[in-house]
Amino acid sequence: MQAATAQVKFEHRPNANPMSESQKAKAFEDLGFGTLFSDHMAVVRWSADKGWHSAEITARAPFPVDPASAVLHYAQEIFEGMKAYRTADDRVVLFRPEQNARRFAASAERMAMPQLPEELFMQAVEELVRIDASWIPKGEGSSLYLRPFMFAAETFLGVRPAKEYIFCVVASPVGPYFKGGAKAVTLWVTETYTRAAKGGTGAAKCGGNYAASLVAQAEASSQGCDQVVFLDAAEHRWVEELGGMNIFFVMNDGSLVTPPLNGAILPGITRASLIALARDNGIAVNERPYSFEEWQADAASGKLREAFACGTAAVVAGIGTVRHAGGEFKIGNGETGLLTEKLRNDLTGIQRGEAVDKHGWVYPLAGA
Ligand SMILES: *Cc1c(COP(=O)(O)O)cnc(C)c1O
């Protein structure tokens, strides 16, 4: 479905009423996650007859959506999550953005949507970050969260891939994802719900996966847990991932275990980066199926020393306690472990341009 695209030029229509610097400074004093948005958005449209067209950087504003718009009925929607950082030496950097561009195209393919050329994805993100560079907060643990997404915008109730789409990028200055900061999280293992099955959409970053996870997340909340962890759909036995984060186990021989990408798990960029960083440090990483049974036994015997969840939004979050229908158990002393902390510091050091970037993951944004 890749549309042949000539170089697309973004039309710039700057916001006539941008937020004042003093208002912004005030808003930055208490940053939550995903509640405050920058002045602009990037938009590119696609139609079956024109391909990608009407690229623009414009004031952030609602889209008029027809009640029969396809996305409202059949959920043809995908998204990405990435961050722009302001470094201590005042550069603006992104982290492996080409990986997000590539995954976005893969998600589009799975959802029978047109694949946005990777250069166009990059161009939209870069132009938005450049115009809203003053929206990148500087505080510890804060960044400008970028949300590229695409949805079926055709007015049509028949069931088939839509013939019109809107691609958009919005930006939100954010603080730490979990209110408790570095405190270890409590997970709920749902034995009622699953997130994704073989042949399904688990490996695509689509809104529908999140819609399907919300009732399980609500179940987790009602059990006093921060996040839900899903087991595989076929056997309800193998640990897969959280609603929006991948999972790692730190064994007492110092090795890491993480479930293999089996088509039902989202291939996280944080996951891939942590695997590489661990291997750089001489740590063995085993991508292998890990059962809930094994997890309980290893936590009880002490064979399991630490566990953590990871993703762009929360980066790395230690897992302290695991609750399930049959009871609960602690991992280690119930707090964020030492290797978890080291991997988080190593990764955030690179992301913020403070540590040596030997893999060339940091993407400096010129002119911001
Ligand atoms: C986005 C996401 C992740 C994490 O991916 P990153 O690229 O590390 O941000 C993990 N699981 C799910 C289900 C996700 O949607």
Short mmCIF file of C-alpha atoms and ligand atoms in Angstrom, two decimals:
data_model
loop_
_atom_site.label_atom_id
_atom_site.label_comp_id
_atom_site.label_asym_id
_atom_site.label_seq_id
_atom_site.Cartn_x
_atom_site.Cartn_y
_atom_site.Cartn_z
CA MET A 1 0.00 0.00 0.00
CA GLN A 2 3.06 2.27 -0.06
CA ALA A 3 2.02 5.35 -2.05
CA ALA A 4 4.63 6.83 -4.32
CA THR A 5 5.28 10.27 -2.87
CA ALA A 6 7.13 13.24 -4.26
CA GLN A 7 8.90 15.38 -1.61
CA VAL A 8 6.09 16.84 0.48
CA LYS A 9 6.34 20.44 1.59
CA PHE A 10 4.76 21.42 4.90
CA GLU A 11 2.69 24.59 4.76
CA HIS A 12 3.31 26.63 7.94
CA ARG A 13 0.36 28.39 9.59
CA PRO A 14 1.71 29.43 13.00
CA ASN A 15 -0.65 29.73 15.96
CA ALA A 16 -1.88 33.34 16.22
CA ASN A 17 -2.36 32.99 19.99
CA PRO A 18 0.54 30.95 21.36
CA MET A 19 0.72 30.51 25.13
CA SER A 20 2.81 33.26 26.73
CA GLU A 21 6.20 32.33 28.18
CA SER A 22 5.01 33.24 31.69
CA GLN A 23 1.87 31.08 31.42
CA LYS A 24 4.00 28.25 30.09
CA ALA A 25 6.51 28.58 32.93
CA LYS A 26 3.60 28.38 35.39
CA ALA A 27 2.11 25.33 33.64
CA PHE A 28 5.54 23.64 33.72
CA GLU A 29 5.69 23.87 37.53
CA ASP A 30 3.45 20.85 37.98
CA LEU A 31 3.60 18.66 34.88
CA GLY A 32 1.37 15.61 34.77
CA PHE A 33 1.23 13.23 31.84
CA GLY A 34 -0.69 14.04 28.66
CA THR A 35 -2.84 16.87 29.99
CA LEU A 36 -1.06 19.93 28.57
CA PHE A 37 -0.44 20.39 24.84
CA SER A 38 1.83 22.60 22.76
CA ASP A 39 0.67 25.35 20.39
CA HIS A 40 0.92 23.41 17.12
CA MET A 41 0.30 20.11 15.39
CA ALA A 42 1.57 18.51 12.19
CA VAL A 43 -1.06 17.14 9.81
CA VAL A 44 -0.76 15.17 6.57
CA ARG A 45 -3.75 13.76 4.72
CA TRP A 46 -4.03 10.73 2.51
CA SER A 47 -6.65 9.76 0.01
CA ALA A 48 -6.76 6.90 -2.46
CA ASP A 49 -6.72 9.29 -5.41
CA LYS A 50 -4.20 11.91 -4.18
CA GLY A 51 -1.85 9.88 -1.97
CA TRP A 52 -0.15 11.92 0.78
CA HIS A 53 -1.04 15.58 0.48
CA SER A 54 -1.90 18.83 2.32
CA ALA A 55 1.01 18.58 4.79
CA GLU A 56 0.90 21.40 7.29
CA ILE A 57 2.11 22.72 10.62
CA THR A 58 -0.81 24.55 12.12
CA ALA A 59 -2.36 25.72 15.40
CA ARG A 60 -3.48 22.72 17.45
CA ALA A 61 -7.26 22.48 16.96
CA PRO A 62 -10.05 19.89 16.86
CA PHE A 63 -10.79 18.00 13.64
CA PRO A 64 -14.35 18.14 12.40
CA VAL A 65 -15.35 14.46 12.40
CA ASP A 66 -18.39 13.19 10.54
CA PRO A 67 -20.56 10.85 12.67
CA ALA A 68 -20.10 8.22 9.95
CA SER A 69 -16.31 8.62 9.93
CA ALA A 70 -14.86 5.11 9.63
CA VAL A 71 -12.57 5.32 12.67
CA LEU A 72 -15.55 5.85 14.99
CA HIS A 73 -17.05 2.54 13.91
CA TYR A 74 -14.25 0.14 12.99
CA ALA A 75 -11.30 1.62 14.91
CA GLN A 76 -8.78 1.85 12.09
CA GLU A 77 -6.27 3.82 14.15
CA ILE A 78 -2.57 3.52 15.01
CA PHE A 79 -0.16 5.62 17.02
CA GLU A 80 3.39 6.09 18.26
CA GLY A 81 4.92 7.49 21.43
CA MET A 82 8.30 9.20 21.53
CA LYS A 83 10.07 12.00 23.40
CA ALA A 84 12.11 15.11 22.64
CA TYR A 85 14.63 16.16 25.29
CA ARG A 86 16.47 19.40 25.98
CA THR A 87 20.02 18.45 26.96
CA ALA A 88 22.10 20.14 29.68
CA ASP A 89 24.14 21.82 26.91
CA ASP A 90 20.93 23.13 25.35
CA ARG A 91 20.55 20.87 22.34
CA VAL A 92 17.25 19.29 21.33
CA VAL A 93 17.46 15.54 20.80
CA LEU A 94 15.16 12.66 19.91
CA PHE A 95 15.82 9.01 20.72
CA ARG A 96 15.89 6.51 17.82
CA PRO A 97 13.01 8.27 16.01
CA GLU A 98 13.59 6.25 12.83
CA GLN A 99 12.55 3.17 14.83
CA ASN A 100 9.20 4.81 15.56
CA ALA A 101 8.82 5.70 11.88
CA ARG A 102 9.50 2.10 10.90
CA ARG A 103 7.15 0.63 13.51
CA PHE A 104 4.43 3.10 12.47
CA ALA A 105 4.64 1.80 8.92
CA ALA A 106 4.49 -1.79 10.19
CA SER A 107 1.42 -0.98 12.32
CA ALA A 108 -0.21 0.65 9.28
CA GLU A 109 0.38 -2.44 7.20
CA ARG A 110 -1.25 -4.68 9.82
CA MET A 111 -4.29 -2.39 10.01
CA ALA A 112 -4.66 -2.20 6.20
CA MET A 113 -3.79 1.50 6.25
CA PRO A 114 -1.48 3.35 3.84
CA GLN A 115 2.16 3.32 4.97
CA LEU A 116 3.45 6.79 5.69
CA PRO A 117 6.93 7.03 4.14
CA GLU A 118 9.48 7.06 6.98
CA GLU A 119 11.00 10.36 5.77
CA LEU A 120 7.60 12.02 5.91
CA PHE A 121 7.05 10.76 9.48
CA MET A 122 10.45 12.16 10.45
CA GLN A 123 9.79 15.46 8.69
CA ALA A 124 6.45 15.94 10.51
CA VAL A 125 7.98 15.17 13.91
CA GLU A 126 11.01 17.38 13.33
CA GLU A 127 9.06 20.37 12.04
CA LEU A 128 6.65 20.17 14.97
CA VAL A 129 9.43 19.92 17.57
CA ARG A 130 11.29 22.80 15.93
CA ILE A 131 8.31 25.17 16.01
CA ASP A 132 7.37 24.10 19.58
CA ALA A 133 10.92 23.79 20.94
CA SER A 134 10.08 26.20 23.78
CA TRP A 135 7.61 23.54 24.97
CA ILE A 136 10.35 21.08 25.89
CA PRO A 137 10.56 21.14 29.70
CA LYS A 138 14.00 20.92 31.29
CA GLY A 139 13.31 19.39 34.70
CA GLU A 140 14.60 16.00 35.82
CA GLY A 141 12.42 13.25 34.32
CA SER A 142 10.54 15.64 32.05
CA SER A 143 10.42 15.86 28.27
CA LEU A 144 8.15 16.75 25.36
CA TYR A 145 6.09 13.63 24.67
CA LEU A 146 5.25 13.28 20.96
CA ARG A 147 2.18 11.46 19.79
CA PRO A 148 2.10 10.67 16.05
CA PHE A 149 -1.14 8.93 15.06
CA MET A 150 -3.29 8.14 12.04
CA PHE A 151 -6.97 7.36 11.66
CA ALA A 152 -9.50 6.45 8.98
CA ALA A 153 -11.33 9.67 8.12
CA GLU A 154 -13.58 8.50 5.30
CA THR A 155 -17.32 9.00 5.75
CA PHE A 156 -18.47 5.48 5.01
CA LEU A 157 -20.14 2.70 6.99
CA GLY A 158 -19.23 -0.23 4.76
CA VAL A 159 -16.61 -2.63 6.08
CA ARG A 160 -13.35 -2.35 4.14
CA PRO A 161 -10.12 -0.35 4.53
CA ALA A 162 -10.97 3.36 4.33
CA LYS A 163 -9.95 5.48 1.37
CA GLU A 164 -9.10 8.60 3.41
CA TYR A 165 -6.81 9.02 6.43
CA ILE A 166 -5.46 11.80 8.60
CA PHE A 167 -1.93 11.55 10.01
CA CYS A 168 -1.23 13.96 12.84
CA VAL A 169 1.45 14.66 15.47
CA VAL A 170 0.69 16.46 18.72
CA ALA A 171 3.11 17.28 21.53
CA SER A 172 2.64 17.27 25.30
CA PRO A 173 5.17 18.44 27.89
CA VAL A 174 5.30 15.73 30.53
CA GLY A 175 6.77 14.93 33.91
CA PRO A 176 7.35 11.42 35.30
CA TYR A 177 4.70 8.89 34.20
CA PHE A 178 4.12 7.35 37.62
CA LYS A 179 3.16 9.76 40.37
CA GLY A 180 5.16 7.77 42.90
CA GLY A 181 8.35 8.62 40.96
CA ALA A 182 10.95 5.85 41.31
CA LYS A 183 8.83 3.81 43.73
CA ALA A 184 8.36 0.20 42.61
CA VAL A 185 4.96 -0.53 41.03
CA THR A 186 2.44 -3.20 41.99
CA LEU A 187 1.18 -5.42 39.15
CA TRP A 188 -2.08 -7.31 38.77
CA VAL A 189 -1.91 -10.58 36.80
CA THR A 190 -5.26 -10.92 35.08
CA GLU A 191 -6.47 -14.45 34.61
CA THR A 192 -9.77 -13.23 33.14
CA TYR A 193 -8.65 -11.12 30.20
CA THR A 194 -6.03 -11.41 27.48
CA ARG A 195 -4.55 -8.66 25.38
CA ALA A 196 -3.60 -10.27 22.09
CA ALA A 197 -3.65 -13.62 20.37
CA LYS A 198 -1.57 -15.23 17.63
CA GLY A 199 -2.61 -13.69 14.32
CA GLY A 200 -4.18 -10.70 16.09
CA THR A 201 -2.97 -7.12 16.43
CA GLY A 202 -0.73 -7.44 19.49
CA ALA A 203 2.43 -6.41 17.64
CA ALA A 204 0.78 -3.35 16.07
CA LYS A 205 0.56 -0.12 18.06
CA CYS A 206 -3.15 0.41 17.58
CA GLY A 207 -5.77 2.06 19.75
CA GLY A 208 -7.88 -1.09 19.69
CA ASN A 209 -5.31 -3.00 21.76
CA TYR A 210 -5.59 -0.33 24.42
CA ALA A 211 -9.39 -0.34 24.30
CA ALA A 212 -9.26 -4.08 24.92
CA SER A 213 -6.88 -3.64 27.87
CA LEU A 214 -8.86 -1.03 29.79
CA VAL A 215 -11.26 -3.35 31.57
CA ALA A 216 -8.27 -5.39 32.78
CA GLN A 217 -6.54 -2.18 33.85
CA ALA A 218 -9.70 -1.22 35.76
CA GLU A 219 -9.64 -4.67 37.40
CA ALA A 220 -6.01 -3.98 38.38
CA SER A 221 -6.93 -0.60 39.87
CA SER A 222 -9.77 -2.12 41.86
CA GLN A 223 -7.20 -4.57 43.31
CA GLY A 224 -5.03 -1.63 44.33
CA CYS A 225 -2.50 -2.28 41.56
CA ASP A 226 -0.79 0.23 39.26
CA GLN A 227 -0.70 -1.85 36.08
CA VAL A 228 -2.00 -5.08 34.64
CA VAL A 229 0.18 -7.86 33.22
CA PHE A 230 -1.24 -10.17 30.56
CA LEU A 231 -0.65 -13.87 30.01
CA ASP A 232 -0.84 -15.47 26.56
CA ALA A 233 -4.28 -16.02 25.02
CA ALA A 234 -3.90 -19.72 24.13
CA GLU A 235 -2.76 -21.24 27.43
CA HIS A 236 -3.05 -18.41 29.97
CA ARG A 237 0.33 -19.54 31.10
CA TRP A 238 3.11 -17.43 29.53
CA VAL A 239 3.86 -13.90 30.64
CA GLU A 240 3.55 -11.49 27.72
CA GLU A 241 3.55 -7.82 28.68
CA LEU A 242 1.69 -4.98 30.38
CA GLY A 243 -1.01 -2.90 28.68
CA GLY A 244 1.62 -0.49 27.37
CA MET A 245 5.00 -1.73 28.59
CA ASN A 246 7.28 -4.72 28.06
CA ILE A 247 8.58 -6.76 31.00
CA PHE A 248 12.00 -8.02 32.13
CA PHE A 249 13.13 -10.37 34.91
CA VAL A 250 16.54 -10.16 36.59
CA MET A 251 17.74 -13.58 37.76
CA ASN A 252 20.15 -14.18 40.63
CA ASP A 253 22.92 -15.25 38.26
CA GLY A 254 22.78 -11.66 36.93
CA SER A 255 21.11 -12.59 33.63
CA LEU A 256 17.95 -11.06 32.20
CA VAL A 257 14.90 -12.87 30.90
CA THR A 258 12.25 -11.26 28.72
CA PRO A 259 9.44 -12.86 26.71
CA PRO A 260 10.35 -13.31 23.01
CA LEU A 261 8.58 -11.25 20.34
CA ASN A 262 6.00 -13.83 19.36
CA GLY A 263 3.71 -11.71 17.22
CA ALA A 264 1.40 -10.92 20.14
CA ILE A 265 3.87 -8.69 22.00
CA LEU A 266 4.57 -5.09 21.01
CA PRO A 267 8.21 -4.77 19.93
CA GLY A 268 9.24 -1.95 22.28
CA ILE A 269 12.10 0.34 21.34
CA THR A 270 12.93 0.68 25.04
CA ARG A 271 12.97 -3.13 25.25
CA ALA A 272 15.38 -3.42 22.30
CA SER A 273 17.59 -0.65 23.69
CA LEU A 274 17.79 -2.23 27.15
CA ILE A 275 18.70 -5.60 25.64
CA ALA A 276 21.56 -3.92 23.78
CA LEU A 277 22.71 -1.96 26.86
CA ALA A 278 22.62 -5.06 29.04
CA ARG A 279 24.69 -7.01 26.49
CA ASP A 280 27.15 -4.06 26.30
CA ASN A 281 27.60 -4.58 30.05
CA GLY A 282 28.31 -8.30 29.62
CA ILE A 283 24.87 -9.25 30.94
CA ALA A 284 23.28 -12.29 29.31
CA VAL A 285 19.77 -11.64 27.98
CA ASN A 286 17.52 -14.62 27.33
CA GLU A 287 14.52 -13.90 25.17
CA ARG A 288 12.50 -16.94 26.15
CA PRO A 289 8.99 -17.88 27.23
CA TYR A 290 8.59 -17.38 30.99
CA SER A 291 5.54 -18.83 32.68
CA PHE A 292 3.53 -17.33 35.52
CA GLU A 293 4.20 -20.57 37.44
CA GLU A 294 7.93 -20.15 37.02
CA TRP A 295 7.64 -16.49 38.03
CA GLN A 296 5.94 -17.40 41.32
CA ALA A 297 8.40 -20.21 42.04
CA ASP A 298 11.44 -18.03 41.23
CA ALA A 299 10.17 -15.15 43.37
CA ALA A 300 9.65 -17.57 46.29
CA SER A 301 13.04 -19.30 45.94
CA GLY A 302 14.99 -16.09 45.41
CA LYS A 303 16.09 -17.19 41.94
CA LEU A 304 14.33 -14.06 40.72
CA ARG A 305 16.06 -10.99 42.10
CA GLU A 306 14.33 -8.08 40.33
CA ALA A 307 11.71 -7.36 37.69
CA PHE A 308 10.89 -4.22 35.75
CA ALA A 309 8.57 -2.87 33.10
CA CYS A 310 9.73 -0.56 30.32
CA GLY A 311 8.40 1.75 27.65
CA THR A 312 8.90 5.28 26.34
CA ALA A 313 6.39 6.90 28.70
CA ALA A 314 7.60 5.45 32.01
CA VAL A 315 11.11 4.48 30.74
CA VAL A 316 11.96 1.79 33.35
CA ALA A 317 9.75 1.02 36.35
CA GLY A 318 10.76 -1.46 39.05
CA ILE A 319 8.13 -4.07 39.94
CA GLY A 320 7.83 -4.60 43.69
CA THR A 321 4.70 -6.64 44.29
CA VAL A 322 2.63 -8.95 42.11
CA ARG A 323 -1.00 -9.67 42.96
CA HIS A 324 -3.30 -12.28 41.39
CA ALA A 325 -6.56 -14.07 42.13
CA GLY A 326 -4.71 -16.63 44.27
CA GLY A 327 -2.69 -14.22 46.42
CA GLU A 328 0.35 -11.99 46.12
CA PHE A 329 4.12 -12.15 46.23
CA LYS A 330 7.02 -9.74 46.46
CA ILE A 331 10.02 -9.58 44.19
CA GLY A 332 13.26 -9.24 46.17
CA ASN A 333 12.63 -6.79 49.00
CA GLY A 334 9.68 -5.27 47.15
CA GLU A 335 11.64 -2.26 45.99
CA THR A 336 13.27 -1.18 42.73
CA GLY A 337 16.37 -3.36 42.29
CA LEU A 338 19.96 -2.25 41.72
CA LEU A 339 20.33 -3.53 38.16
CA THR A 340 16.93 -2.03 37.28
CA GLU A 341 18.16 1.31 38.60
CA LYS A 342 21.45 1.03 36.73
CA LEU A 343 19.78 0.20 33.43
CA ARG A 344 17.34 3.09 33.89
CA ASN A 345 20.18 5.52 34.64
CA ASP A 346 22.26 4.25 31.72
CA LEU A 347 19.34 4.61 29.30
CA THR A 348 18.13 8.01 30.51
CA GLY A 349 21.76 9.22 30.51
CA ILE A 350 21.99 8.44 26.80
CA GLN A 351 18.50 9.80 26.05
CA ARG A 352 19.34 13.12 27.73
CA GLY A 353 22.65 13.41 25.88
CA GLU A 354 24.69 13.00 29.09
CA ALA A 355 26.28 9.59 28.51
CA VAL A 356 28.39 8.16 25.68
CA ASP A 357 26.09 7.13 22.83
CA LYS A 358 28.07 4.34 21.24
CA HIS A 359 25.13 2.98 19.23
CA GLY A 360 24.30 6.35 17.66
CA TRP A 361 20.78 6.33 19.10
CA VAL A 362 20.59 10.04 19.89
CA TYR A 363 19.20 12.11 17.05
CA PRO A 364 20.12 15.79 17.36
CA LEU A 365 17.60 18.18 15.91
CA ALA A 366 19.29 20.96 13.98
CA GLY A 367 17.83 24.45 14.23
CA ALA A 368 15.87 23.92 17.47
C1 LIG B 1 4.28 1.34 23.11
C2 LIG B 1 4.18 0.04 23.80
C3 LIG B 1 5.26 -0.54 24.47
C4 LIG B 1 6.59 0.15 24.64
O1 LIG B 1 7.22 0.49 23.44
P1 LIG B 1 8.36 1.59 23.43
O2 LIG B 1 8.79 1.65 22.01
O3 LIG B 1 9.43 1.09 24.32
O4 LIG B 1 7.75 2.84 23.93
C5 LIG B 1 5.09 -1.79 25.03
N1 LIG B 1 3.91 -2.43 24.96
C6 LIG B 1 2.84 -1.89 24.35
C7 LIG B 1 1.57 -2.66 24.30
C8 LIG B 1 2.93 -0.64 23.75
O5 LIG B 1 1.87 -0.11 23.14
#
